PDB file of C-alpha atoms and ligand atoms in Angstrom:
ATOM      1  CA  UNK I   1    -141.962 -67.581 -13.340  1.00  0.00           C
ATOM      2  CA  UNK I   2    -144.759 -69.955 -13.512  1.00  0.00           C
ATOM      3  CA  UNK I   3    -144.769 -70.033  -9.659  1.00  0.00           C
ATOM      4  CA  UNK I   4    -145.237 -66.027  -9.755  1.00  0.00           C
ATOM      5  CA  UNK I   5    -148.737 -66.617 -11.858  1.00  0.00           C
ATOM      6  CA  UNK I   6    -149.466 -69.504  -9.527  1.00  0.00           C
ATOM      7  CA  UNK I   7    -149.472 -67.072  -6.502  1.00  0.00           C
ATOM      8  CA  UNK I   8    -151.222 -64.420  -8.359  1.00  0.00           C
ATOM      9  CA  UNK I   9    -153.877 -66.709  -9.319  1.00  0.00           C
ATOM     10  CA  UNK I  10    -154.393 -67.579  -5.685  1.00  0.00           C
ATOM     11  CA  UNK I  11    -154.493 -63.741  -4.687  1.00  0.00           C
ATOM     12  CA  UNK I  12    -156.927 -62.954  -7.265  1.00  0.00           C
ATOM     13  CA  UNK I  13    -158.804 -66.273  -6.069  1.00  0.00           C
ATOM     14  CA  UNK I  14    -159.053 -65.679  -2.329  1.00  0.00           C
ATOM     15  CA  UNK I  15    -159.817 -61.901  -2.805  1.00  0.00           C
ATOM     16  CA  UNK I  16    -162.957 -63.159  -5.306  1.00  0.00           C
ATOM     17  CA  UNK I  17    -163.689 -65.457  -2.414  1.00  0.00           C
ATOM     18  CA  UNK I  18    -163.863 -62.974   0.407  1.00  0.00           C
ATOM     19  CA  UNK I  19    -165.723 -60.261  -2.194  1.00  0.00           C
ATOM     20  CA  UNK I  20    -168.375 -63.410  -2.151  1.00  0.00           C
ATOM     21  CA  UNK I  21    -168.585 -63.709   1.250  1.00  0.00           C
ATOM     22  CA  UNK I  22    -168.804 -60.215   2.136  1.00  0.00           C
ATOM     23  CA  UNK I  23    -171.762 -59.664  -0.170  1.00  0.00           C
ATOM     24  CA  UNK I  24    -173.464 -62.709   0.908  1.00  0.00           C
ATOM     25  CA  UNK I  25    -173.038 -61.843   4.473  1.00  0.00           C
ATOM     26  CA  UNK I  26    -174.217 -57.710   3.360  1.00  0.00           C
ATOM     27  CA  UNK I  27    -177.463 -58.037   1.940  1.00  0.00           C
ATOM     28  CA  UNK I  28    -178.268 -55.132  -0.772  1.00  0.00           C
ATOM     29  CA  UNK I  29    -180.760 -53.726   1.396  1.00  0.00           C
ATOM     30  CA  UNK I  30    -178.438 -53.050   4.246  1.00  0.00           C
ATOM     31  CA  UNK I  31    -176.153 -51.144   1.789  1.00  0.00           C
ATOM     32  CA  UNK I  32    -179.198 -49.542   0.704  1.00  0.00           C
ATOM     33  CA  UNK I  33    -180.137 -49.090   3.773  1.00  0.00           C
ATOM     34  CA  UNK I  34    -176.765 -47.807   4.952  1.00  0.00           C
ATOM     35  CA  UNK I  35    -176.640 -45.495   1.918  1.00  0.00           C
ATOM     36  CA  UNK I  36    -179.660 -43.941   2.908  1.00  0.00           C
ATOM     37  CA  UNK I  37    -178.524 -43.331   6.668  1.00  0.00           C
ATOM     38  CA  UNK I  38    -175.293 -41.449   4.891  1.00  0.00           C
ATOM     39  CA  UNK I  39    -177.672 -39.268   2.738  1.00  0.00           C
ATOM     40  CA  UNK I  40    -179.727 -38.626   6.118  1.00  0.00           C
ATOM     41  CA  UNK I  41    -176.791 -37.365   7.961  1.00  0.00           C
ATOM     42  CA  UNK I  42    -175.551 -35.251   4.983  1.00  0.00           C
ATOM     43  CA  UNK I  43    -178.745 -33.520   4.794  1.00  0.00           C
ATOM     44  CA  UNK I  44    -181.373 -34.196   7.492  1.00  0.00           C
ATOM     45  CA  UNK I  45    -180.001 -34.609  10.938  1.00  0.00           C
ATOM     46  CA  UNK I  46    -179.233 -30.894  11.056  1.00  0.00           C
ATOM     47  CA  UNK I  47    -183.165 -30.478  11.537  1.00  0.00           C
ATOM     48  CA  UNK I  48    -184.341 -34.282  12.000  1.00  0.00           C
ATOM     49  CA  UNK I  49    -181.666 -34.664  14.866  1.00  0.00           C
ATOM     50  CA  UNK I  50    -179.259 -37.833  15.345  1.00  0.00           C
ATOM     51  CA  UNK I  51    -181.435 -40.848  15.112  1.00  0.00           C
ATOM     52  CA  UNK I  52    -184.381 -38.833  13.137  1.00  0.00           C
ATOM     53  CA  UNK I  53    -185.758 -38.404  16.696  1.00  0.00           C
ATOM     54  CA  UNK I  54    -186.931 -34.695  15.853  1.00  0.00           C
ATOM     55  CA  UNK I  55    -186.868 -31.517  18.601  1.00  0.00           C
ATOM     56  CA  UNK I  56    -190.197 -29.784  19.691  1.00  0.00           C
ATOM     57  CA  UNK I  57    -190.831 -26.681  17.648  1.00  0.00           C
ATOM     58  CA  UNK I  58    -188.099 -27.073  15.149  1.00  0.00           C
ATOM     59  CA  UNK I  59    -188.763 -31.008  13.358  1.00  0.00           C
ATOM     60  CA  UNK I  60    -190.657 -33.565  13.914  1.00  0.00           C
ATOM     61  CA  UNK I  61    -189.724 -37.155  14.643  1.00  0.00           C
ATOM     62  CA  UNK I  62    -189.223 -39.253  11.676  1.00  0.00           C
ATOM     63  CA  UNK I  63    -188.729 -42.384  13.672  1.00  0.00           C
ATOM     64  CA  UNK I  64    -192.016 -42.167  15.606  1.00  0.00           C
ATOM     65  CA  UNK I  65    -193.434 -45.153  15.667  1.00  0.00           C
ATOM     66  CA  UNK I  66    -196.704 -44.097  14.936  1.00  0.00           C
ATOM     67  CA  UNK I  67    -196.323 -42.026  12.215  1.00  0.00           C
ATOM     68  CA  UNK I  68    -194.110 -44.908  10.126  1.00  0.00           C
ATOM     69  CA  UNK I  69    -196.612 -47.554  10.908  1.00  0.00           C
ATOM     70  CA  UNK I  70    -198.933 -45.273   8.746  1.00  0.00           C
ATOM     71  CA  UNK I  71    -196.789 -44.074   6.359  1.00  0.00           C
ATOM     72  CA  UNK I  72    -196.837 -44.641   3.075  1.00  0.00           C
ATOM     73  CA  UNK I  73    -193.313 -44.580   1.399  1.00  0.00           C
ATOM     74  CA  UNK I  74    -195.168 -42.535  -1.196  1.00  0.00           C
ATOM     75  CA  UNK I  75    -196.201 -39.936   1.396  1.00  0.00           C
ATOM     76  CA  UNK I  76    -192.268 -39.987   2.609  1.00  0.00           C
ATOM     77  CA  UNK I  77    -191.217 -39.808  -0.442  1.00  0.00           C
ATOM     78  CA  UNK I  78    -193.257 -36.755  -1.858  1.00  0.00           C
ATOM     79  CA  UNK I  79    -192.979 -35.168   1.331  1.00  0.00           C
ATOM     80  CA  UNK I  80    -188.862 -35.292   1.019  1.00  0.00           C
ATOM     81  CA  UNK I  81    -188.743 -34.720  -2.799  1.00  0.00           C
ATOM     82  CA  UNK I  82    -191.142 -31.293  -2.300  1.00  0.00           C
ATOM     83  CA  UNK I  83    -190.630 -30.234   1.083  1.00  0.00           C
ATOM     84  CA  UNK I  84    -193.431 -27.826   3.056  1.00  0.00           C
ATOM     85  CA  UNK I  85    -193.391 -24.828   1.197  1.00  0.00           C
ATOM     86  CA  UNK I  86    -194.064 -22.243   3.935  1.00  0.00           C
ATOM     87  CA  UNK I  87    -192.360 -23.947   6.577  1.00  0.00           C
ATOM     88  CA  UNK I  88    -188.883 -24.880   7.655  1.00  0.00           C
ATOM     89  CA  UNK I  89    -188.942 -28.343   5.325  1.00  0.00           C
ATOM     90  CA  UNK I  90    -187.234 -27.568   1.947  1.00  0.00           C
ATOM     91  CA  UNK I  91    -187.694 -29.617  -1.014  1.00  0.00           C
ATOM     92  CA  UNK I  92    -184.859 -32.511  -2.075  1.00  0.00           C
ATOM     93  CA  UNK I  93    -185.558 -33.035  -5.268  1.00  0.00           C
ATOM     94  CA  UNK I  94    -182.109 -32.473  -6.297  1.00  0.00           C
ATOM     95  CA  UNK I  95    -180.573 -35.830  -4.756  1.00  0.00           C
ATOM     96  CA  UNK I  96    -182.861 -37.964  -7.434  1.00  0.00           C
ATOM     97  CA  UNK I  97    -185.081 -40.257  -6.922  1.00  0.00           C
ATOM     98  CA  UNK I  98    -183.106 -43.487  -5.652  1.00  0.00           C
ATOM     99  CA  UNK I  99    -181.208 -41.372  -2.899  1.00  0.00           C
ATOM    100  CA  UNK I 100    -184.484 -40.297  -1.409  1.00  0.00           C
ATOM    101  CA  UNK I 101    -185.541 -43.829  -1.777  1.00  0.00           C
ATOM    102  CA  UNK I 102    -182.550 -45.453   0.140  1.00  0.00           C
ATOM    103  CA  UNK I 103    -183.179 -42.775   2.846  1.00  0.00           C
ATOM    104  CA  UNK I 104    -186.842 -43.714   3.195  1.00  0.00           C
ATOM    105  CA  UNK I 105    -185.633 -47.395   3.818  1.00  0.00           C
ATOM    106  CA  UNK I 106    -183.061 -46.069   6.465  1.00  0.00           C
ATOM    107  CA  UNK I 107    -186.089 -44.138   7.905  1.00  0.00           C
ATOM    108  CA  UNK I 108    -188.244 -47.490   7.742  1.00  0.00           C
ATOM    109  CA  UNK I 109    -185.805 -50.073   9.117  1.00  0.00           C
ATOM    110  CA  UNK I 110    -186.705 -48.232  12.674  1.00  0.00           C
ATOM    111  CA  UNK I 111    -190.396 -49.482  12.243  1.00  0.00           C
ATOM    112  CA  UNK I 112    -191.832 -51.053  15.256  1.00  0.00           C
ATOM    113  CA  UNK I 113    -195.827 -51.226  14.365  1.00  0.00           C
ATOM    114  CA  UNK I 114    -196.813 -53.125  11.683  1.00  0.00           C
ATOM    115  CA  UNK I 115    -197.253 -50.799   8.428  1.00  0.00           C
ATOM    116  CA  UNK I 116    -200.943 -50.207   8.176  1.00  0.00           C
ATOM    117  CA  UNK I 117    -199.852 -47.650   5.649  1.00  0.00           C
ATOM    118  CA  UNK I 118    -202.431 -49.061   3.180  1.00  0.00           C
ATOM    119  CA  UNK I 119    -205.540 -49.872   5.076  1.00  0.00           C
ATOM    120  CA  UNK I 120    -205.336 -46.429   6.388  1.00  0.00           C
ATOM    121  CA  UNK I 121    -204.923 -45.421   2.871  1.00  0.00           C
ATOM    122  CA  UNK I 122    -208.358 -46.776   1.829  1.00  0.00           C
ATOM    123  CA  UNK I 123    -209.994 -45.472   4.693  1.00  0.00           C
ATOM    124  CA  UNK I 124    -213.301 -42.852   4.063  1.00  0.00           C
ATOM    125  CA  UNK I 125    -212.890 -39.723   3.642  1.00  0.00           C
ATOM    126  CA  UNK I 126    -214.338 -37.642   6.810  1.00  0.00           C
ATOM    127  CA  UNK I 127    -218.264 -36.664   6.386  1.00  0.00           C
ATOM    128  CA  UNK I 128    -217.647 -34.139   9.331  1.00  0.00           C
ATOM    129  CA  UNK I 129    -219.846 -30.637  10.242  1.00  0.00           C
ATOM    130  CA  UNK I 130    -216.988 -27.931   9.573  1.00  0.00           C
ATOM    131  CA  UNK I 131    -218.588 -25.396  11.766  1.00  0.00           C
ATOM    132  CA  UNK I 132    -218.321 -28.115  14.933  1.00  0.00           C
ATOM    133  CA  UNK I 133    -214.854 -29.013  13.721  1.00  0.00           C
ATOM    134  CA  UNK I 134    -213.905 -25.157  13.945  1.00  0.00           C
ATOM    135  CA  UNK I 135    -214.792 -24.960  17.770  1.00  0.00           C
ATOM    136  CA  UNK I 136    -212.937 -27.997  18.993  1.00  0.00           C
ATOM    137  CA  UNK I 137    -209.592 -26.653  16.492  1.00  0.00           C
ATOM    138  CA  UNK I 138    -209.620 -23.725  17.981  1.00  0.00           C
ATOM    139  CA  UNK I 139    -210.013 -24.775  21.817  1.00  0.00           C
ATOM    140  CA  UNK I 140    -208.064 -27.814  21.373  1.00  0.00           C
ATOM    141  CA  UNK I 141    -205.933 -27.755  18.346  1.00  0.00           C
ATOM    142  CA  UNK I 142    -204.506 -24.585  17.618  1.00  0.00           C
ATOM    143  CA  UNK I 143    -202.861 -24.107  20.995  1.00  0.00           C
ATOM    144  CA  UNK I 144    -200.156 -26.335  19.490  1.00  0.00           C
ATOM    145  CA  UNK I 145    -200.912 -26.117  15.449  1.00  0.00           C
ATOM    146  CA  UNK I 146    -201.603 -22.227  15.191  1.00  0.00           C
ATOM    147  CA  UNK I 147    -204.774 -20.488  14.595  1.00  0.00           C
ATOM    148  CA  UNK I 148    -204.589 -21.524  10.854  1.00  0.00           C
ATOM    149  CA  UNK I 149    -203.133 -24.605  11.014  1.00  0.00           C
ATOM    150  CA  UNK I 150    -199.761 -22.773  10.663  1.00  0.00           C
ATOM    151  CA  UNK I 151    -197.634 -24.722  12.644  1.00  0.00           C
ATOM    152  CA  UNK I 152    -194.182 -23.529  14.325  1.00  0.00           C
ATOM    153  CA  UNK I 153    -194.202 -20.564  12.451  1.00  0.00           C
ATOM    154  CA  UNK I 154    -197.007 -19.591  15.378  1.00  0.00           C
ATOM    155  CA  UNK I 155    -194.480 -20.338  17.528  1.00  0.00           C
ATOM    156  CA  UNK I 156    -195.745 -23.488  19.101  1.00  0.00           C
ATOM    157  CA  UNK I 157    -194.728 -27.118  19.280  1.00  0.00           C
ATOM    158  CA  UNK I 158    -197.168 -28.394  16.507  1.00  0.00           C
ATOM    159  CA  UNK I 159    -196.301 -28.954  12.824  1.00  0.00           C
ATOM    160  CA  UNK I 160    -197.990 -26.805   9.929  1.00  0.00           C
ATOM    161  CA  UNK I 161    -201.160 -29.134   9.576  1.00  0.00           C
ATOM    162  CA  UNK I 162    -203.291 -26.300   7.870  1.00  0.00           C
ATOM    163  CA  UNK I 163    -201.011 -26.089   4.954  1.00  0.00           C
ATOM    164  CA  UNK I 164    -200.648 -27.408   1.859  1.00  0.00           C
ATOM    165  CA  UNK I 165    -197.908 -28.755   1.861  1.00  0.00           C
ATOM    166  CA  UNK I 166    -198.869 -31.472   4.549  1.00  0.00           C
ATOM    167  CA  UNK I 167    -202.389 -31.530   3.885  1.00  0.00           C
ATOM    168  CA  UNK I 168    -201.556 -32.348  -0.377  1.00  0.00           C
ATOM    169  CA  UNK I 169    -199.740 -35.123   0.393  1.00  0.00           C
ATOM    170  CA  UNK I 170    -202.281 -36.890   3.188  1.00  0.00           C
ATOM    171  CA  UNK I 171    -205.314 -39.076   3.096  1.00  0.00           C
ATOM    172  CA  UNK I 172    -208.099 -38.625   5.434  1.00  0.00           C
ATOM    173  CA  UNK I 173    -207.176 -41.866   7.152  1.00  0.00           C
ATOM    174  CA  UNK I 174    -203.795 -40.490   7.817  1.00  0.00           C
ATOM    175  CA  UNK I 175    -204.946 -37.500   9.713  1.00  0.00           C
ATOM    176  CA  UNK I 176    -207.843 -39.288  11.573  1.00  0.00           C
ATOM    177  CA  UNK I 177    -205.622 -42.213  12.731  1.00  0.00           C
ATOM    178  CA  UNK I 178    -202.767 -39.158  14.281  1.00  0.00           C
ATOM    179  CA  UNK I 179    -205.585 -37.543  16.241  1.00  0.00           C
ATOM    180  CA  UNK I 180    -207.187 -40.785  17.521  1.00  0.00           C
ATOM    181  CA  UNK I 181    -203.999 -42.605  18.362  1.00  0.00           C
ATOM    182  CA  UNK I 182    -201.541 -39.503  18.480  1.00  0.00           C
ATOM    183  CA  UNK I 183    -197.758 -39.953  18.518  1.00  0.00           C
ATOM    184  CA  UNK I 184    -195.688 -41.418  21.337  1.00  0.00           C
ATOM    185  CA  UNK I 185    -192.889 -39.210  23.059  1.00  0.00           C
ATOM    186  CA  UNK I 186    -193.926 -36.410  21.592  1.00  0.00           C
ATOM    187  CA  UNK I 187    -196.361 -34.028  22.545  1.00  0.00           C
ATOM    188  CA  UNK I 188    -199.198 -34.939  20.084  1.00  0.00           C
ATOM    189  CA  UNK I 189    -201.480 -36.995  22.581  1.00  0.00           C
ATOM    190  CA  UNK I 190    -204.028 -39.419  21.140  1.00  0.00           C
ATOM    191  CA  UNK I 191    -207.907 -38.009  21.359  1.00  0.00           C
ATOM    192  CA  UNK I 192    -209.673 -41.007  21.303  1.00  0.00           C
ATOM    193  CA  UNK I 193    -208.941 -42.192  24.893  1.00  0.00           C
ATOM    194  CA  UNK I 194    -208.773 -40.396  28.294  1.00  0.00           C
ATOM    195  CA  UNK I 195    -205.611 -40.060  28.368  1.00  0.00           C
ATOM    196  CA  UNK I 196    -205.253 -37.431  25.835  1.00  0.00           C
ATOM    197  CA  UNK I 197    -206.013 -34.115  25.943  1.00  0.00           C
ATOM    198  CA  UNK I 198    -209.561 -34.331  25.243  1.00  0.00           C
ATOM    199  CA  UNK I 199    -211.767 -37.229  24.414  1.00  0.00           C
ATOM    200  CA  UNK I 200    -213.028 -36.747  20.965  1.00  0.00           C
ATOM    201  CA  UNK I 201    -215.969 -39.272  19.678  1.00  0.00           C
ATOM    202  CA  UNK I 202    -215.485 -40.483  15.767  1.00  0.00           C
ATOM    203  CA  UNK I 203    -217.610 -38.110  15.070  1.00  0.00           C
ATOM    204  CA  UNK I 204    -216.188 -34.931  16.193  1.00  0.00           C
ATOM    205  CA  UNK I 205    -212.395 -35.826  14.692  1.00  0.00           C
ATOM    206  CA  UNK I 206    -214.126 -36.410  11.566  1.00  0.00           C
ATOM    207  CA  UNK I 207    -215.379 -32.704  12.180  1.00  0.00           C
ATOM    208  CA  UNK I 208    -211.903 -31.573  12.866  1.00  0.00           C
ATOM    209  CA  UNK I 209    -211.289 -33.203   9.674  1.00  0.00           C
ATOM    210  CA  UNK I 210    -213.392 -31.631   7.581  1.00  0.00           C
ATOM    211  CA  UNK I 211    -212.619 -27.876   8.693  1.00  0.00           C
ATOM    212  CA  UNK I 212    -208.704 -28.614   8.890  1.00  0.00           C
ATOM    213  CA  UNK I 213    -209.361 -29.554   5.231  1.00  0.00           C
ATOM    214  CA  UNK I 214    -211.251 -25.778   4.267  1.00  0.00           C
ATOM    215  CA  UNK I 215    -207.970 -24.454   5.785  1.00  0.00           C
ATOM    216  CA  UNK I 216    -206.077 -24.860   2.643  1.00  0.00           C
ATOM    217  CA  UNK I 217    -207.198 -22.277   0.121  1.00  0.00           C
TER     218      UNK I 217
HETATM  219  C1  LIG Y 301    -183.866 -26.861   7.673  1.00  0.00           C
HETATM  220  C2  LIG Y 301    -184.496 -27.871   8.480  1.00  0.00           C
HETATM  221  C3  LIG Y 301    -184.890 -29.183   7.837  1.00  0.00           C
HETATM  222  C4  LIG Y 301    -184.122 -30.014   7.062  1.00  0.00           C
HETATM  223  C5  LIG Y 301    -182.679 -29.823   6.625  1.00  0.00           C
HETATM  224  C6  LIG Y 301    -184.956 -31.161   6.771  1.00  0.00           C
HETATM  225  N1  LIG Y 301    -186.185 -31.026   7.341  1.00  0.00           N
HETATM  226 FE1  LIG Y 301    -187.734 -32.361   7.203  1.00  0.00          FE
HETATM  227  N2  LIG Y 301    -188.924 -31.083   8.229  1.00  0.00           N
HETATM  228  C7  LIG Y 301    -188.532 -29.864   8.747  1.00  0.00           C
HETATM  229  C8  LIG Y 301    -189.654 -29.218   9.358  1.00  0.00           C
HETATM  230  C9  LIG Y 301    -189.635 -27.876  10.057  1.00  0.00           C
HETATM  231  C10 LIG Y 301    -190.766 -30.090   9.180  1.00  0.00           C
HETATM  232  C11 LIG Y 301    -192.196 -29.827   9.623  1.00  0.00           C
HETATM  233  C12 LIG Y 301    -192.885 -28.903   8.646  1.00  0.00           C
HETATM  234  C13 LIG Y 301    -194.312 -28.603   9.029  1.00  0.00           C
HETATM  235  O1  LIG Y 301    -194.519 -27.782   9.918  1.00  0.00           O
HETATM  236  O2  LIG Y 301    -195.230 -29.194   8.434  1.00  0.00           O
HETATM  237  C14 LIG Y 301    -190.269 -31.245   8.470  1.00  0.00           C
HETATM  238  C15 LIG Y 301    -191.049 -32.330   8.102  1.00  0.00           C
HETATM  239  C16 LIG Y 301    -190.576 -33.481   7.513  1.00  0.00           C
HETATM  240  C17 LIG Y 301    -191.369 -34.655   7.235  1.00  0.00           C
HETATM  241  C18 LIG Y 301    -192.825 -34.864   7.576  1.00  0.00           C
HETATM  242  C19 LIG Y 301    -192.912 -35.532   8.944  1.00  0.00           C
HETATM  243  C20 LIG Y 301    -194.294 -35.647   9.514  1.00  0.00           C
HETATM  244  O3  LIG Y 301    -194.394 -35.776  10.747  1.00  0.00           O
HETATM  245  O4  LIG Y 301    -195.283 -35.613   8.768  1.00  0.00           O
HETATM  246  C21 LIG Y 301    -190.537 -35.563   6.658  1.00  0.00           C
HETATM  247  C22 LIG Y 301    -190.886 -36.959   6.183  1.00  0.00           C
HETATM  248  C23 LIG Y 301    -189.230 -34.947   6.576  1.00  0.00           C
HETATM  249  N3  LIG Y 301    -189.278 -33.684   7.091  1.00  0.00           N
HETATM  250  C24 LIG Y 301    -188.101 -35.572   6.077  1.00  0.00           C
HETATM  251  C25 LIG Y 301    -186.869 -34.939   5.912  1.00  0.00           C
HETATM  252  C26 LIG Y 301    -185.710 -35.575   5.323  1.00  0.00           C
HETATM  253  C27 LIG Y 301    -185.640 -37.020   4.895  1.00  0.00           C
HETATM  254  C28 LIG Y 301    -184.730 -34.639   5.261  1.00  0.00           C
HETATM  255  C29 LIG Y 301    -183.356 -34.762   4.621  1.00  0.00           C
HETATM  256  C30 LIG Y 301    -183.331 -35.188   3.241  1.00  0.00           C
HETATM  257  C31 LIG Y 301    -185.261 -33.423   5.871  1.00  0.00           C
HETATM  258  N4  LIG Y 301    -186.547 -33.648   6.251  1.00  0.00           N
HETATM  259  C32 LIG Y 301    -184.531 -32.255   6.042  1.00  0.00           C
HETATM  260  C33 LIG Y 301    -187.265 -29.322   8.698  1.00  0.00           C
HETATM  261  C34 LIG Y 301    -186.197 -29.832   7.993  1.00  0.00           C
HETATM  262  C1  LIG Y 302    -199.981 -30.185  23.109  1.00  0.00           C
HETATM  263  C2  LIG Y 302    -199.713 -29.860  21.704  1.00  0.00           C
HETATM  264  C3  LIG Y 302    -200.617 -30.423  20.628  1.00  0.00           C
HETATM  265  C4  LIG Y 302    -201.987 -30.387  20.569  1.00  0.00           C
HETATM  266  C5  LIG Y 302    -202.962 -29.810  21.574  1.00  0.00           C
HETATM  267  C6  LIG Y 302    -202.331 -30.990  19.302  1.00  0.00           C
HETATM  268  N1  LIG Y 302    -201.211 -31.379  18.631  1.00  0.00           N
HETATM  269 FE1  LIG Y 302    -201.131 -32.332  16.820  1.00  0.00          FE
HETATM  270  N2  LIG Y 302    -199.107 -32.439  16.950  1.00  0.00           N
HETATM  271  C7  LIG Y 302    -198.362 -31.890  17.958  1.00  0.00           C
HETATM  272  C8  LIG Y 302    -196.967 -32.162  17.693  1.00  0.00           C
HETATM  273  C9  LIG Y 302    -195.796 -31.739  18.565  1.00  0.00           C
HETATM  274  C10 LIG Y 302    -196.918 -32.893  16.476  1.00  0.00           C
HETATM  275  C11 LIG Y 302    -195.663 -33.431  15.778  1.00  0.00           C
HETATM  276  C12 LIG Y 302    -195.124 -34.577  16.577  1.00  0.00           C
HETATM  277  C13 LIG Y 302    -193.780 -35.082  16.101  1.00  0.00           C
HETATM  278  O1  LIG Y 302    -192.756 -34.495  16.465  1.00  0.00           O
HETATM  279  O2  LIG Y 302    -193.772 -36.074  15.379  1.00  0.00           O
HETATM  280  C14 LIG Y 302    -198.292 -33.039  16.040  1.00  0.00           C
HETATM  281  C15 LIG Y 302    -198.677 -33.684  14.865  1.00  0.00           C
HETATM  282  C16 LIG Y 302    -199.962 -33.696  14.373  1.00  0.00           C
HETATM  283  C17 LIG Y 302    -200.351 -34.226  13.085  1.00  0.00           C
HETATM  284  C18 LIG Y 302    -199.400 -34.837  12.062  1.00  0.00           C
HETATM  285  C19 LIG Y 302    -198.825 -33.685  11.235  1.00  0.00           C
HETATM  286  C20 LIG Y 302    -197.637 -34.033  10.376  1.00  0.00           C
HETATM  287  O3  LIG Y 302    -196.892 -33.093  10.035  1.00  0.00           O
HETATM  288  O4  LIG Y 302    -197.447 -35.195  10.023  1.00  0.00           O
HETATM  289  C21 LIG Y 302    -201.688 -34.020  12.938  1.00  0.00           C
HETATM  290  C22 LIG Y 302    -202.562 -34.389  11.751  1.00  0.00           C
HETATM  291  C23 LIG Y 302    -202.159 -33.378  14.151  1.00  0.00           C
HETATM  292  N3  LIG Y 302    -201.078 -33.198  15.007  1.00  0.00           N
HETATM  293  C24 LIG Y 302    -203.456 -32.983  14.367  1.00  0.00           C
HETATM  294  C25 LIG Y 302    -203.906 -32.389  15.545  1.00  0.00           C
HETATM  295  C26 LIG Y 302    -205.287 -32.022  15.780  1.00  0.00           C
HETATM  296  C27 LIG Y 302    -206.398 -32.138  14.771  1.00  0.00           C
HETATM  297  C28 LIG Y 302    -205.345 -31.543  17.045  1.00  0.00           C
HETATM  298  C29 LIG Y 302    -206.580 -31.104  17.796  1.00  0.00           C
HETATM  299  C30 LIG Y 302    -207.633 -32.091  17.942  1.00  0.00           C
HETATM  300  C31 LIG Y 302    -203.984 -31.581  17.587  1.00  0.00           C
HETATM  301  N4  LIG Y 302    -203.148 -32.095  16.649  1.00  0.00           N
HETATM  302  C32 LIG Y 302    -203.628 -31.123  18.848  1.00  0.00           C
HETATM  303  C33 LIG Y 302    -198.811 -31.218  19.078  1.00  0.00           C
HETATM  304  C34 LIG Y 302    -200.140 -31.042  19.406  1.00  0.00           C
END
């Protein structure tokens, strides 16, 4: 008998051990992390895509580099929680709070940029001459975006960037930093250089700026 509670003791010993090990080796974020890559394939890829890459004209990337190196995780957050009313993003605010988290640090651990998330953040706000802003949208802009700003719904490539539902959740920064530098693999080109689609002066995005922000009544 006491040989029996020996053993036992030993079992219950070595499995504490390798419970130790295993969750020294597994670091909370990566089961957060992991968690949150679960949750994404439950309910994103679907529209996201395997590996959040995104498909023209249907969703955007979520792993673009550019677009997570300004990101705040309070701009993914709100985005996933409310969706894009209007467009083909609906809201998640029915997984709760800490599931959206954990898939916002899945979505994060493919940063390659450093996060700038915060000095874009504090950037001005666009002093920009609407009426200029209006010309260069509509030659340049809405070919991809819409007339309005509408996005896919105007059948094109580009997402809804005259709605609210993007334009609630963004800082000025945010949306001067994606036209100057654009977003790589996809087709939203950079305007500050000339190898974009046009080469815009600081100016003349902060002109886009301010008419893209009369778009939302
Ligand atoms: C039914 C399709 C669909 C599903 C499901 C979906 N999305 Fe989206 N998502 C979209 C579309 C379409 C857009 C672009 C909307 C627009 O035009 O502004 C978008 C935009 C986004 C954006 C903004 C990206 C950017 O470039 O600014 C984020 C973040 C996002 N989705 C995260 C998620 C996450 C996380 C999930 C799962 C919890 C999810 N989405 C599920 C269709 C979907
Ligand atoms: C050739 C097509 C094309 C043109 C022209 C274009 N865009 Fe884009 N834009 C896109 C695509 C596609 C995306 C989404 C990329 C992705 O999948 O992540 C995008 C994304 C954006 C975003 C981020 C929106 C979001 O949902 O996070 C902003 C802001 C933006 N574009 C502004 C502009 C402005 C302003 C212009 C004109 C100066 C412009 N774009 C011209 C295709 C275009």
């Amino acid at each position: 008998m006491p040989t029996k509670r020996v053993q036992l003791g030993l079992v219950l010993l070595y499995s504490g051990l390798l419970t130790a090990m295993s969750s020294s080796a597994y670091g909370a974020d990566d089961k957060i992390i992991k968690k949150g890559q679960q949750l994404y394939n439950q309910n994103c890829s679907v529209c996201h895509q395997a590996d959040a890459i995104g498909k023209p004209g249907f969703a955007p990337s979520l792993t673009n580099p550019e677009l997570l190196s300004i990101s705040s995780d309070k701009f993914f957050e709100g985005t996933i929680r409310d969706g894009r009313v209007g467009t083909g993003m609906p809201p998640f605010s029915h997984l709760g709070r800490k599931n959206i988290k954990a898939i916002v640090a899945f979505l994060k651990s493919h940063a390659k940029l450093p996060n700038r998330s915060k000095e874009v953040a504090a950037q001005p706000d666009s002093h920009g001459d609407e009426r200029l802003g209006k010309q260069w949208f509509d030659d340049i802009c809405s070919t991809c975006h819409g007339e309005n700003g509408d996005g896919y719904a105007a059948g094109s490539t580009g997402t809804a960037i005259g709605k609210a539902g993007f334009q609630s959740k963004v800082s000025d920064g945010f949306i001067r930093e994606t036209i100057k530098h654009g977003r790589s693999n996809t087709r939203m080109l950079g305007f500050s250089d000339s190898t974009g689609l046009a080469n815009l002066s600081d100016q003349e995005i902060d002109d886009v700026i301010s008419y893209m922000r009369t778009l939302v009544k």
